[in-house]
Amino acid sequence: MTPDLTKQVLTQTAETVLARRYYLKDSGGEQIETWETLCKRVSNAVAEADKDSNQFEALRESYFRMMYHLDFLPNSPCLMNAGTDIGQLSACFVLPIEDSMDGIFTAIRNGALVHKTGGGTGYSFSRLRSRNASVRSTQGVASGPLSFAAVFDAATETIKQGGKRRGANMGVLRIDHPDIMDFISAKENQDKFNNFNFSVAITDDFMQAVEEGAEYSLIEPSNGEEVGTLDAVAVFEKIIDLAWHNGEPGVLFIDAANRDNMTPQLGDFEATNPCGEQWLLPYESCNLGSLNLSNFVKDGKVDYKRMGNVVRVATSFLDSVIDCNRFPIPEIEEMTLKTRKIGMGIMGLHDMLIQLGLPYGSEEGRAQAAEIMSFVRAKAEERSVELAEEKGVFPAYDAEINKYPARRNAALTSIQPTGTVSMIADCASGCEPYFSIVMIKNVMDGDRLILVNKHFEQIARKEGFYSEELMAKVANSGTVIGHDEIPETWQEVFRTAQDVTPEDHIQMQGILQQNGVDASISKTINLPNSATREEVELSYIMGYKLGCKGLTVYRDGSRDSQVLNTKERADAEHQTALVSGAGVKKKLPDTLSAKRYRVKDQDQKSVYIIVCFDENEQPMEVFAKFPFDNRVDLKDKSTMWTTTCRLVSLALRFNIPASEIIKQLDRSSGHMLDLPAQLSKLFKSFMAGTQHGFASVCPECSGTLVFEEGCETCHDCGYSKCS
């Protein structure tokens, strides 16, 4: 590498995320990488695809600089696995589920192999015969798609993604499947299918039936016969009601996706990856990367020349990832090499608009976004055509079917969740507006740290309206809107995800889809808590008419037990707690259900933690039991564990929020295997919904999970449920 490299300084948050998730560690768990050496590892590995080319050194250098300076970053599996023994670099997979026991369990096996290497999977359950349909081979009846979805969910629970976390899945069922009503309601109580996002595949025929107030046909997939009809409006209203209730199921407009299928001769789209931005054929995979738009504004204007150069290099990079990838199973390798799809995306769109002085929700902002996305795709196609001339077109290319130039890649662009990647780049995620401009973060000893968006702080200081008092007011209110100290122009520019109207969210997604996105877009249409079901319905219909290929609607605070993340909302929670009895010791019944968890202490001795739950499955009491606690050498340790458990139990009976209990346990912990650490870990698992249902609290740092890009994400530590 060139020795005169300008050092890239990362934020503290970026370094924290990298240390937690990306930097390689030695056998003792010690970090052995820096940002520079990570970028060298990845660029060296990807450039190997061109090791015999006279451009090898130049490509390796350009890949390195592009990543090191945060102009473009590939998806997480590439950053984690490139140059390692795992070597699986793709993020997105769709696996078919055939209507047979062999087909079903083959899909479960294949999904486990994908998750093991860090990928996310999409499954369509639409081929499976409906519940109670006849099974000729056994003279019995089928149990239906949902029963098998539960098996997929259980399998995912046991396989950690990339050895670090459980995998993420998308479950899809067509609107005309006979079991569609059960599927729509499957996640109503949030206590099942925690490793899945569910989406309904909606057809044009169904939307027409909704518009006409008509019935539509249900088709038994095992024989293609009509087995009944449903009122389209009633079904649509049920989808809307559940989306209003907690954001699931989402909707996928399957006919719109198949109209843009680049290789229809190979089959139809049935499902997407977990966050919905990649429609893929069965056994296809796709590797993704995102252009950091915040890096391409110079003197108040977009630097198109430099952006175009980076897009061209990034296109070469993503194409080479396919060739140096280690695919989990042969079927995926075969299909991926036939179509060579890549997903060139964007992040930092809101940063760019802020730097240009354009409100996210304005016509001018959308026009600029459309221009950028069209430019990105044009440059990606330009380079893909050149790569086809150098290395050959994708094998499935058919000049009679494909009405575009012969190129290297069947699909070029998508807009994916960027989660931790955008945290590394210090920009807004994907095409989303910032979720907040000023936040208050609780740190050790009860101190509060005010975190201010870098653009807002710079402008506030330059324009002369910065003050600590104002920043605290903005943090407490959760918005820049309505503060007289802030000029109205900047209030509009710094509108956050909650301040942007649902219509503006959808119009941004629609205009990006129409202007340069081959696949689809992972985005959340944020609605205020006061939003009505009619507003959710309007969002879906508007998205469909604008040509969106999928939609996720989320009403603020609709997830059970969501942690409040502004002072006003925290005050509201406190008042609710008082009304519901916080501060009053809860009387327990004579009988409680319990679960036992075996853990290890610092000396690698087994300890049993018993947690008792009330009728709502909320933990109420905690006990610790040593297998041989009558031993003299365990007496002090047993007393300490027992006392700690009694104090935690007391806090639970006084309705102290679990997040506060975790905070104190984390402060008391001195070793990852001591009791406070073990209890904290256990309670985090409850709050993540993996044991019992406390949703919307980060299972890794107890921070607040926010719903954006179609997934729950923690902005404190980078945890994402979907990636």
JSON list of N, CA, C and O in Angstrom, two decimals, residues 12 19 68 91 138 384 425 435 448 451 587 589 621 645 677 683:
[
{"chain": "A", "resi": 12, "resn": "GLN", "atom": "N", "xyz": [-15.56, 7.43, 17.96]},
{"chain": "A", "resi": 12, "resn": "GLN", "atom": "CA", "xyz": [-15.51, 6.45, 19.04]},
{"chain": "A", "resi": 12, "resn": "GLN", "atom": "C", "xyz": [-16.57, 5.37, 18.84]},
{"chain": "A", "resi": 12, "resn": "GLN", "atom": "O", "xyz": [-16.32, 4.18, 19.10]},
{"chain": "A", "resi": 19, "resn": "ALA", "atom": "N", "xyz": [-14.75, -3.02, 17.00]},
{"chain": "A", "resi": 19, "resn": "ALA", "atom": "CA", "xyz": [-14.17, -3.92, 18.00]},
{"chain": "A", "resi": 19, "resn": "ALA", "atom": "C", "xyz": [-15.14, -5.03, 18.39]},
{"chain": "A", "resi": 19, "resn": "ALA", "atom": "O", "xyz": [-14.74, -6.18, 18.60]},
{"chain": "A", "resi": 68, "resn": "TYR", "atom": "N", "xyz": [-11.07, 2.47, 3.12]},
{"chain": "A", "resi": 68, "resn": "TYR", "atom": "CA", "xyz": [-10.38, 3.12, 4.23]},
{"chain": "A", "resi": 68, "resn": "TYR", "atom": "C", "xyz": [-10.88, 4.54, 4.46]},
{"chain": "A", "resi": 68, "resn": "TYR", "atom": "O", "xyz": [-11.05, 4.97, 5.61]},
{"chain": "A", "resi": 91, "resn": "ALA", "atom": "N", "xyz": [-24.54, -11.30, 1.64]},
{"chain": "A", "resi": 91, "resn": "ALA", "atom": "CA", "xyz": [-25.46, -11.00, 2.73]},
{"chain": "A", "resi": 91, "resn": "ALA", "atom": "C", "xyz": [-26.84, -11.61, 2.52]},
{"chain": "A", "resi": 91, "resn": "ALA", "atom": "O", "xyz": [-27.54, -11.90, 3.48]},
{"chain": "A", "resi": 138, "resn": "THR", "atom": "N", "xyz": [-49.34, -40.40, 2.58]},
{"chain": "A", "resi": 138, "resn": "THR", "atom": "CA", "xyz": [-49.58, -40.93, 3.93]},
{"chain": "A", "resi": 138, "resn": "THR", "atom": "C", "xyz": [-51.06, -41.12, 4.24]},
{"chain": "A", "resi": 138, "resn": "THR", "atom": "O", "xyz": [-51.40, -41.58, 5.33]},
{"chain": "A", "resi": 384, "resn": "SER", "atom": "N", "xyz": [-20.26, -2.14, -15.60]},
{"chain": "A", "resi": 384, "resn": "SER", "atom": "CA", "xyz": [-20.65, -3.52, -15.80]},
{"chain": "A", "resi": 384, "resn": "SER", "atom": "C", "xyz": [-20.57, -3.92, -17.27]},
{"chain": "A", "resi": 384, "resn": "SER", "atom": "O", "xyz": [-20.20, -5.06, -17.60]},
{"chain": "A", "resi": 425, "resn": "ALA", "atom": "N", "xyz": [-19.22, 4.55, 9.10]},
{"chain": "A", "resi": 425, "resn": "ALA", "atom": "CA", "xyz": [-19.03, 5.70, 8.20]},
{"chain": "A", "resi": 425, "resn": "ALA", "atom": "C", "xyz": [-19.49, 7.01, 8.80]},
{"chain": "A", "resi": 425, "resn": "ALA", "atom": "O", "xyz": [-19.27, 8.07, 8.22]},
{"chain": "A", "resi": 435, "resn": "PHE", "atom": "N", "xyz": [-32.72, 9.40, 12.65]},
{"chain": "A", "resi": 435, "resn": "PHE", "atom": "CA", "xyz": [-33.75, 9.07, 13.62]},
{"chain": "A", "resi": 435, "resn": "PHE", "atom": "C", "xyz": [-33.83, 10.12, 14.72]},
{"chain": "A", "resi": 435, "resn": "PHE", "atom": "O", "xyz": [-34.88, 10.36, 15.29]},
{"chain": "A", "resi": 448, "resn": "ARG", "atom": "N", "xyz": [-25.31, 12.06, 32.37]},
{"chain": "A", "resi": 448, "resn": "ARG", "atom": "CA", "xyz": [-25.96, 12.07, 31.06]},
{"chain": "A", "resi": 448, "resn": "ARG", "atom": "C", "xyz": [-25.08, 12.83, 30.08]},
{"chain": "A", "resi": 448, "resn": "ARG", "atom": "O", "xyz": [-24.60, 13.92, 30.37]},
{"chain": "A", "resi": 451, "resn": "LEU", "atom": "N", "xyz": [-25.40, 13.96, 22.97]},
{"chain": "A", "resi": 451, "resn": "LEU", "atom": "CA", "xyz": [-24.78, 13.65, 21.68]},
{"chain": "A", "resi": 451, "resn": "LEU", "atom": "C", "xyz": [-25.49, 14.43, 20.59]},
{"chain": "A", "resi": 451, "resn": "LEU", "atom": "O", "xyz": [-26.70, 14.29, 20.40]},
{"chain": "A", "resi": 587, "resn": "LYS", "atom": "N", "xyz": [-48.00, -8.32, 45.26]},
{"chain": "A", "resi": 587, "resn": "LYS", "atom": "CA", "xyz": [-48.25, -9.56, 46.01]},
{"chain": "A", "resi": 587, "resn": "LYS", "atom": "C", "xyz": [-48.22, -10.72, 45.02]},
{"chain": "A", "resi": 587, "resn": "LYS", "atom": "O", "xyz": [-48.85, -10.67, 43.97]},
{"chain": "A", "resi": 589, "resn": "PRO", "atom": "N", "xyz": [-48.77, -14.74, 43.85]},
{"chain": "A", "resi": 589, "resn": "PRO", "atom": "CA", "xyz": [-49.63, -15.90, 44.15]},
{"chain": "A", "resi": 589, "resn": "PRO", "atom": "C", "xyz": [-48.81, -17.03, 44.76]},
{"chain": "A", "resi": 589, "resn": "PRO", "atom": "O", "xyz": [-47.59, -17.01, 44.78]},
{"chain": "A", "resi": 621, "resn": "GLU", "atom": "N", "xyz": [-39.34, -13.28, 40.38]},
{"chain": "A", "resi": 621, "resn": "GLU", "atom": "CA", "xyz": [-38.40, -13.72, 41.42]},
{"chain": "A", "resi": 621, "resn": "GLU", "atom": "C", "xyz": [-37.22, -14.42, 40.76]},
{"chain": "A", "resi": 621, "resn": "GLU", "atom": "O", "xyz": [-37.36, -15.07, 39.73]},
{"chain": "A", "resi": 645, "resn": "CYS", "atom": "N", "xyz": [-29.68, -12.06, 44.38]},
{"chain": "A", "resi": 645, "resn": "CYS", "atom": "CA", "xyz": [-30.95, -12.51, 43.80]},
{"chain": "A", "resi": 645, "resn": "CYS", "atom": "C", "xyz": [-32.15, -11.97, 44.58]},
{"chain": "A", "resi": 645, "resn": "CYS", "atom": "O", "xyz": [-33.17, -11.61, 43.99]},
{"chain": "A", "resi": 677, "resn": "ALA", "atom": "N", "xyz": [-23.15, -10.15, 35.98]},
{"chain": "A", "resi": 677, "resn": "ALA", "atom": "CA", "xyz": [-23.03, -10.30, 34.53]},
{"chain": "A", "resi": 677, "resn": "ALA", "atom": "C", "xyz": [-23.96, -11.38, 34.01]},
{"chain": "A", "resi": 677, "resn": "ALA", "atom": "O", "xyz": [-24.61, -11.22, 32.97]},
{"chain": "A", "resi": 683, "resn": "PHE", "atom": "N", "xyz": [-31.42, -11.24, 31.66]},
{"chain": "A", "resi": 683, "resn": "PHE", "atom": "CA", "xyz": [-32.49, -10.25, 31.51]},
{"chain": "A", "resi": 683, "resn": "PHE", "atom": "C", "xyz": [-32.46, -9.61, 30.12]},
{"chain": "A", "resi": 683, "resn": "PHE", "atom": "O", "xyz": [-33.50, -9.28, 29.57]}
]
